[in-house]
Short mmCIF file of C-alpha atoms in Angstrom, two decimals:
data_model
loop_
_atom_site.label_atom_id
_atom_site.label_comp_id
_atom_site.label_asym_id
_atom_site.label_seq_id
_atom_site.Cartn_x
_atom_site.Cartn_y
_atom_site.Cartn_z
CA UNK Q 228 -18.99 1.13 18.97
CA UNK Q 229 -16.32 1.71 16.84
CA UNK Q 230 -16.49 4.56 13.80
CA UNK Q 231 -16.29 3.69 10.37
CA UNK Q 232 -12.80 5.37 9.68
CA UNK Q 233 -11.46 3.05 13.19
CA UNK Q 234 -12.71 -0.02 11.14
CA UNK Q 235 -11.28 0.67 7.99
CA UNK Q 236 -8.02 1.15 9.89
CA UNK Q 237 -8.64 -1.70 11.22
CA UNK Q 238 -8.93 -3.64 7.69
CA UNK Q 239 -5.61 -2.21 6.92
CA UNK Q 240 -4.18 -3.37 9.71
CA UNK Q 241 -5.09 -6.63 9.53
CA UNK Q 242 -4.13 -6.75 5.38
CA UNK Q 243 -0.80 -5.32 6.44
CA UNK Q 244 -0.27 -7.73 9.43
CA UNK Q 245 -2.87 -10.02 9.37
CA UNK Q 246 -4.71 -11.70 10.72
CA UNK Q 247 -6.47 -11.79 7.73
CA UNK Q 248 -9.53 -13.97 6.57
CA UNK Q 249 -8.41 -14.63 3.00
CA UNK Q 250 -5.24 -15.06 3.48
CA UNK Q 251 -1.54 -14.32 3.58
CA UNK Q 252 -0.94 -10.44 4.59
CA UNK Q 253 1.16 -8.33 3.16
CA UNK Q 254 4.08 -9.08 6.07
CA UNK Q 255 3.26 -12.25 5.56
CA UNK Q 256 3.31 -13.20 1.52
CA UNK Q 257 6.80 -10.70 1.93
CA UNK Q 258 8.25 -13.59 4.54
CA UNK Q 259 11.31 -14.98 3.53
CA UNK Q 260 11.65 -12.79 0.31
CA UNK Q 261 14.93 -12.20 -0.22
CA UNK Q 262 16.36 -8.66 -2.36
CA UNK Q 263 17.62 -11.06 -5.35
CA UNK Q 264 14.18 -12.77 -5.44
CA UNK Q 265 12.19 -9.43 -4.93
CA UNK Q 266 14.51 -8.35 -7.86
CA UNK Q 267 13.91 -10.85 -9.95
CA UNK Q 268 11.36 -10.16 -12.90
CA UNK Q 269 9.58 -12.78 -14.14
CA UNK Q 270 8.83 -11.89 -17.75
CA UNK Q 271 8.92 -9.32 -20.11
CA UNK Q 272 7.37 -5.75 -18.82
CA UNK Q 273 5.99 -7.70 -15.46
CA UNK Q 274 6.11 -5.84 -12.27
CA UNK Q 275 8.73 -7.72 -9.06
CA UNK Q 276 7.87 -8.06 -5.93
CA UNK Q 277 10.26 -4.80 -5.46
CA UNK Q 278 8.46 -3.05 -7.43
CA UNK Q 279 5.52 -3.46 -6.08
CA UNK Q 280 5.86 -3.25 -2.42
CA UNK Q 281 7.52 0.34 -3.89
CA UNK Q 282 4.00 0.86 -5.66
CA UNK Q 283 2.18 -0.12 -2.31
CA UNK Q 284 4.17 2.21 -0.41
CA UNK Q 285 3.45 4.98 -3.01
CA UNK Q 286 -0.13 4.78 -2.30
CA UNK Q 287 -0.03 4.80 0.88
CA UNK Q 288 1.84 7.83 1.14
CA UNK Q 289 -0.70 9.54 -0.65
CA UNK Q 290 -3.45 8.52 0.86
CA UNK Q 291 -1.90 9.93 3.99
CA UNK Q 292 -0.86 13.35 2.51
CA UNK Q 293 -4.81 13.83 0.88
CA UNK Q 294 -6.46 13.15 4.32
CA UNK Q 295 -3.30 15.54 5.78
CA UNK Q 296 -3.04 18.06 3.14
CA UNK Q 297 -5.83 17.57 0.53
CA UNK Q 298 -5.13 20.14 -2.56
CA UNK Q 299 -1.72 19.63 -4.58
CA UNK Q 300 -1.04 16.68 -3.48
CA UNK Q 301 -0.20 14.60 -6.73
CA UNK Q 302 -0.16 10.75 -7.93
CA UNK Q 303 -0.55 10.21 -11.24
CA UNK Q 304 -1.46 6.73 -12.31
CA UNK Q 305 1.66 4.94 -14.22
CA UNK Q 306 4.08 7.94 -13.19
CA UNK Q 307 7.38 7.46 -11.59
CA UNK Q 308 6.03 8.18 -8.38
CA UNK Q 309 2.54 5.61 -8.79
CA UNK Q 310 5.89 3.17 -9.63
CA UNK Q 311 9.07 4.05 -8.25
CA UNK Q 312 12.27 2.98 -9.84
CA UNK Q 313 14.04 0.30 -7.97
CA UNK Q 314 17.06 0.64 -5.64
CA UNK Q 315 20.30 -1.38 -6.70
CA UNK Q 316 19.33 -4.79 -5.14
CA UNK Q 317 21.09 -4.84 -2.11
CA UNK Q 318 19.75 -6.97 1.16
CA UNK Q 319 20.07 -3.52 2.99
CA UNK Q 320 17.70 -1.49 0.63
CA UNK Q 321 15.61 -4.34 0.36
CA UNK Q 322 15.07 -4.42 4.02
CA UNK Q 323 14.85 -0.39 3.43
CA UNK Q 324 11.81 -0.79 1.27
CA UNK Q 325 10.26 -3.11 3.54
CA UNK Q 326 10.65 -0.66 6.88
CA UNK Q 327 9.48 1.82 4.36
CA UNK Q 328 6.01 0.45 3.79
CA UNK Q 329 5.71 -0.79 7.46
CA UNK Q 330 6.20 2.90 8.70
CA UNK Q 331 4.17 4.55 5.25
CA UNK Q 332 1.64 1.74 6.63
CA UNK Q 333 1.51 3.04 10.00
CA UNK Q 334 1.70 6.79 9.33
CA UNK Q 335 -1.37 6.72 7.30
CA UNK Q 336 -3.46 4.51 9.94
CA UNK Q 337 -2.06 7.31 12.53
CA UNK Q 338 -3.49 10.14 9.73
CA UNK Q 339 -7.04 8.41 10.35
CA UNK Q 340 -7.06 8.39 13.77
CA UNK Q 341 -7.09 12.08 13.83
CA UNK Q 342 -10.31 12.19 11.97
CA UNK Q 343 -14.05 12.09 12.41
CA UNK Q 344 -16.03 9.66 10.04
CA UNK Q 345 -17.72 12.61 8.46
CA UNK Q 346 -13.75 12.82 6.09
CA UNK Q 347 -15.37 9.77 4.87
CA UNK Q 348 -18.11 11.47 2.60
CA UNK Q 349 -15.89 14.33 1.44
CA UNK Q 350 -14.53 14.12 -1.74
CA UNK Q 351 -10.43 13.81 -2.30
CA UNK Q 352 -9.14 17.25 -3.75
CA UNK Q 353 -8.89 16.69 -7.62
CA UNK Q 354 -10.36 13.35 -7.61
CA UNK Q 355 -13.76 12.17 -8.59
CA UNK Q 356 -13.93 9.97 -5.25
CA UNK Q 357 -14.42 10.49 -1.66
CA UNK Q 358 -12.36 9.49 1.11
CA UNK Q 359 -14.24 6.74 1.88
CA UNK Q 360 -13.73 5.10 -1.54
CA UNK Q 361 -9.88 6.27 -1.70
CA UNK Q 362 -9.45 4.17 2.27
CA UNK Q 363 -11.32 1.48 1.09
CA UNK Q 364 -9.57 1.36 -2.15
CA UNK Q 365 -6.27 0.93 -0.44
CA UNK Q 366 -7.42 -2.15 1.45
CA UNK Q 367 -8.22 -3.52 -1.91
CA UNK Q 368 -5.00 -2.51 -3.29
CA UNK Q 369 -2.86 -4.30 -0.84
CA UNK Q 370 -5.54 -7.36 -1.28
CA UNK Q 371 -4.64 -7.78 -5.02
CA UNK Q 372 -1.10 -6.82 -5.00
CA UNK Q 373 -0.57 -9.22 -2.45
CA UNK Q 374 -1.87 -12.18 -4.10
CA UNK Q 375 0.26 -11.06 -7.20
CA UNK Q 376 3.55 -11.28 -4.56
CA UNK Q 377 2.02 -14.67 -3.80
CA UNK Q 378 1.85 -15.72 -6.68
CA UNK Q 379 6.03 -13.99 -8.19
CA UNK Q 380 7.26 -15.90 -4.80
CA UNK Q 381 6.23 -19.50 -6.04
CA UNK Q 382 6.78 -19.04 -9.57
CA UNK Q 383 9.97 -17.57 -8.70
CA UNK Q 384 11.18 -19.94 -6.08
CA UNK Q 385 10.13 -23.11 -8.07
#
């Protein structure tokens, strides 16, 4: 039977990749995006599609570094580095940014592999969550960013 940490890994695999029971993945609602359309902002202060597969990638990066490193590691909400700036909008960094969250993606799914399910019930360093919630909320993450890239890539390409 497989632990709880192997099937939450599992959930993000299948949001990242699919197949997924509610619908596009991430890989797949980013299909076909081009870097001008992932540019492209829709209105007013409203996040791209750059931007947030940048934000997505943040996350996951941190995730990774609390189950590796716990203490000091830092993301604060609405900082530069919960939303990083945007590269010039080249196809090259666009396809960049994408490789970026495939292998941030992959390194933290290769972080929990290397622990027991009893990380799940410790709480993150400086947070008022545990690991369980902070794994979980990352497969949540992707599931309502990605319907928000759903969503810019109609509007966008109507």
């Amino acid at each position: 039977m497989a632990s709880e940490i192997h099937r939450i890994g599992s959930l993000l695999k299948h949001m990242q990749s699919g197949p997924s029971w509610h619908g596009a993945a991430v890989t797949e609602a980013l299909s076909g995006v081009t870097a001008s359309l992932a540019s492209q902002r829709p209105s007013g202060q409203a996040n791209t599609i750059w931007e947030i597969v940048l934000h997505m990638t943040a996350w996951r990066h941190f995730a990774r570094r609390k189950l590796a490193e716990g203490e000091g590691v830092v993301l604060e909400v609405g900082s530069v580095e919960d939303w990083p700036p945007m590269p010039e909008a080249t196809e090259a960094h666009w396809q960049q940014s994408l490789e970026s969250l495939q292998a941030a993606d992959q390194a933290l799914r290769d972080e929990m592999r290397l622990h027991e399910d009893a990380k799940l019930h410790e709480e993150v360093p400086d947070k008022p969550y545990s690991y369980y919630v902070l794994l979980h909320g990352i497969v949540h993450h992707d599931a309502y960013h990605t319907g928000q890239i759903s969503l810019l890539k109609k509007m966008l390409q109507a």
